[in-house]
mmCIF file of C-alpha atoms in Angstrom:
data_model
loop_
_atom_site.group_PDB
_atom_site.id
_atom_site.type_symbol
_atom_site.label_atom_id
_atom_site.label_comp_id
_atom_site.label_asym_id
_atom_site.label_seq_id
_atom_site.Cartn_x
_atom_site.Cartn_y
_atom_site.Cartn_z
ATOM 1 C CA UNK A 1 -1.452 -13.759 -1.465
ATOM 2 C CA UNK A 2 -2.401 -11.229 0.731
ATOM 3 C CA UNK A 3 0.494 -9.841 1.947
ATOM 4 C CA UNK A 4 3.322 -8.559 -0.267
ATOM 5 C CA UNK A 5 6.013 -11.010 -0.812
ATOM 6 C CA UNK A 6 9.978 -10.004 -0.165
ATOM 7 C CA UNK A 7 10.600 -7.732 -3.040
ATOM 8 C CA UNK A 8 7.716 -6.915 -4.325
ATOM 9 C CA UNK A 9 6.981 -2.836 -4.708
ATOM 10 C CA UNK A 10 4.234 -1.215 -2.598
ATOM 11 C CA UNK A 11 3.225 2.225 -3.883
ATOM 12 C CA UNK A 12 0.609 4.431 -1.570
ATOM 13 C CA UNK A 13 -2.002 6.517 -3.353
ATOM 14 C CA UNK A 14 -1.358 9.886 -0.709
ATOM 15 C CA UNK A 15 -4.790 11.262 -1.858
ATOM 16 C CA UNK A 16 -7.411 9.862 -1.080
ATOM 17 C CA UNK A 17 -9.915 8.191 -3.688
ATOM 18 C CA UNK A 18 -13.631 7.342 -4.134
ATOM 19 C CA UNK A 19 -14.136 4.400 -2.187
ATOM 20 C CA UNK A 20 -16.934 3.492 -4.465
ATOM 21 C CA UNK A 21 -14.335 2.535 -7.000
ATOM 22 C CA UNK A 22 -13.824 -0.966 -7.793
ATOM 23 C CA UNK A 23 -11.330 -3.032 -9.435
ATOM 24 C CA UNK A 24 -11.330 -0.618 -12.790
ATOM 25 C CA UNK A 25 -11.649 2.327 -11.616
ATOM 26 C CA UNK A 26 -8.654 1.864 -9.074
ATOM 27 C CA UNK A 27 -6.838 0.350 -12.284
ATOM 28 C CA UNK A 28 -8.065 3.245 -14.145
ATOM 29 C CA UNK A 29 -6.600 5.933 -11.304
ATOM 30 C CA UNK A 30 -3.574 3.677 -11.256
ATOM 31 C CA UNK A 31 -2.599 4.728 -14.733
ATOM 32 C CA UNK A 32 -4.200 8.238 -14.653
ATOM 33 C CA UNK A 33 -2.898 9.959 -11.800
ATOM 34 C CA UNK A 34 -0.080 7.964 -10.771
ATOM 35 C CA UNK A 35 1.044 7.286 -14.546
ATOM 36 C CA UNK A 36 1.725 3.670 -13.433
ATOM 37 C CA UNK A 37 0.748 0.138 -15.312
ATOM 38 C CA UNK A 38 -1.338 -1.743 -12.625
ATOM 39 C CA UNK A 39 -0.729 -5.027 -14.531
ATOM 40 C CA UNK A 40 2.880 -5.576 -13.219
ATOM 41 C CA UNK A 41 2.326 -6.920 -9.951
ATOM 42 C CA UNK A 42 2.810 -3.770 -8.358
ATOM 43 C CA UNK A 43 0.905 -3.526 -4.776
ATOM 44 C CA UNK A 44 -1.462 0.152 -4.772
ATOM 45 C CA UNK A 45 -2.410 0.842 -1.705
ATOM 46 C CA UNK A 46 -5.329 3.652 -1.396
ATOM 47 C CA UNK A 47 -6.919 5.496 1.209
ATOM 48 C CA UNK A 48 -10.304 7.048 1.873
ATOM 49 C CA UNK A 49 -11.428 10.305 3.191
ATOM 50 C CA UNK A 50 -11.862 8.726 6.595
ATOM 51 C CA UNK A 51 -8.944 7.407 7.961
ATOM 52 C CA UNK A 52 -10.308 4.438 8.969
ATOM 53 C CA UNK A 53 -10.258 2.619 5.879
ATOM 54 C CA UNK A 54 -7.832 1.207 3.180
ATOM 55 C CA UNK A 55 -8.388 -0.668 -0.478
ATOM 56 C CA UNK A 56 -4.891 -2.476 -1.968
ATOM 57 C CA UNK A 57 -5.132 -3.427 -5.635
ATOM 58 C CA UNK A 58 -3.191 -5.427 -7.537
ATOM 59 C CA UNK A 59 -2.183 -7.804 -10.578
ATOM 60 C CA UNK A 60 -1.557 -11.415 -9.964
ATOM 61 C CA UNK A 61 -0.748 -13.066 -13.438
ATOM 62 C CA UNK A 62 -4.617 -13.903 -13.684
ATOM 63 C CA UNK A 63 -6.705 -11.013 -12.819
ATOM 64 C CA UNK A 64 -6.773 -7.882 -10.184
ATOM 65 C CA UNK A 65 -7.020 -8.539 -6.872
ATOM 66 C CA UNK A 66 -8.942 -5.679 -4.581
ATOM 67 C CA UNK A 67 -8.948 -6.512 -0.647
ATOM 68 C CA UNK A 68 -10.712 -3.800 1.451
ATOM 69 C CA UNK A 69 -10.172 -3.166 5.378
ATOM 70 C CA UNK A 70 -11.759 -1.118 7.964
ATOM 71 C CA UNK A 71 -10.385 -0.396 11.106
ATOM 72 C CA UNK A 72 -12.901 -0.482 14.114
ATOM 73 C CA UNK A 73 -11.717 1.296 16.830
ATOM 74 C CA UNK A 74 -8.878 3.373 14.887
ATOM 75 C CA UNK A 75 -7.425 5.096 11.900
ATOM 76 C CA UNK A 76 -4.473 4.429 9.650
ATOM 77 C CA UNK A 77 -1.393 6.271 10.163
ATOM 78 C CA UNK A 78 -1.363 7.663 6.178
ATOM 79 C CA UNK A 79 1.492 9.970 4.889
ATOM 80 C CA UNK A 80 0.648 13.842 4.097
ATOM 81 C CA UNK A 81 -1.936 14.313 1.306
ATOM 82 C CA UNK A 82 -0.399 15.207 -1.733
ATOM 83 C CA UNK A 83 -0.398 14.299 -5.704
ATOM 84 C CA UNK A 84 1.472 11.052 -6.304
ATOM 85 C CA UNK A 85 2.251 8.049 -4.002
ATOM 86 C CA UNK A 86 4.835 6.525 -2.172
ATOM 87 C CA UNK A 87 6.949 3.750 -1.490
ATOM 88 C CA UNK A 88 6.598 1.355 1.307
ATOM 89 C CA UNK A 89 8.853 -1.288 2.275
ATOM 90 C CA UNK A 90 7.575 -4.592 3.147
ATOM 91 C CA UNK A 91 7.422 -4.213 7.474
ATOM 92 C CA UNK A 92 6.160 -0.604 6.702
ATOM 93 C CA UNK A 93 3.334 -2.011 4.358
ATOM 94 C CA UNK A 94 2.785 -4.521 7.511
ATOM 95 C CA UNK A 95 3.037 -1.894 9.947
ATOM 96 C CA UNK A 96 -0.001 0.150 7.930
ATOM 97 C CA UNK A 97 -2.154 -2.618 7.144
ATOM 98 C CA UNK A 98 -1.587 -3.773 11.295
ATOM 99 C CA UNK A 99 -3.466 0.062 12.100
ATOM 100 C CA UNK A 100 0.693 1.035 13.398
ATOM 101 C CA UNK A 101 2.389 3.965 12.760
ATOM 102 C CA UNK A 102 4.610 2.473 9.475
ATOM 103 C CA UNK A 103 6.880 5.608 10.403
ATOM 104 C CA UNK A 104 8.665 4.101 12.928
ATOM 105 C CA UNK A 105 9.732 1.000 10.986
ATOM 106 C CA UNK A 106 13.531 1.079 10.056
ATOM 107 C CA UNK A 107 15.129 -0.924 7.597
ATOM 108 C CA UNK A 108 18.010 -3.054 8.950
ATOM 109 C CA UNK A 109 21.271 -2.256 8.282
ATOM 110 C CA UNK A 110 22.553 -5.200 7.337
ATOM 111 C CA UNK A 111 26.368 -5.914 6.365
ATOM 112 C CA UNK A 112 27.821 -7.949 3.853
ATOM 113 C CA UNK A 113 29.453 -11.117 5.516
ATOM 114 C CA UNK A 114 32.899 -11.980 5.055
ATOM 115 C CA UNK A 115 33.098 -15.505 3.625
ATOM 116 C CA UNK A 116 35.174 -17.647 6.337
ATOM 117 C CA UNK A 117 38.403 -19.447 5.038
#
């Protein structure tokens, strides 16, 4: 699994970190500054000083997964750099990882359906 499933919760570091870090030290920020368990299948998502370049960490029952990606010929559209993170929905996550702007991904609106008789 590389890609979120349906459902599952995508949190964005909005500072960026040391891309030295590895699988601990991400886990280790995790809890730290965003006061978060990495272990619960939670998807971090974190950034580096250049744009350019993302790290996503997280638990999948059997260990920590850490993928990395550069963009070549771009940068990632990131939110405003602030303490915390923030939550992504599934096409947003997408959207970010695909070098898009993630900003102009809506949610459906989708309605309840009537059950037919």
């Amino acid at each position: 699994m590389l890609m979120p499933s349906q459902g599952m919760r995508i949190l964005v570091a909005t500072k960026p970190v040391d891309f030295r870090k590895g699988h601990d030290g991400l886990a280790a920020l995790v809890q730290s500054t965003l006061a978060e368990d990495p272990f619960t299948g939670t998807v971090f998502v974190f950034r580096s000083k250049r744009a350019d370049r993302l790290k996503i960490l997280f638990w999948d029952g059997s260990g920590l997964v850490m993928a990395y990606k550069r963009l070549e010929e771009s940068s990632f559209t990131w939110p405003a750099i602030r303490d915390g993170a923030m939550t992504l929905n599934r096409a947003q996550f997408e959207a970010l990882f695909a070098g898009l702007d993630w900003r102009r991904v809506r949610s459906l609106e989708v309605r309840r359906p009537a059950v037919a008789e």
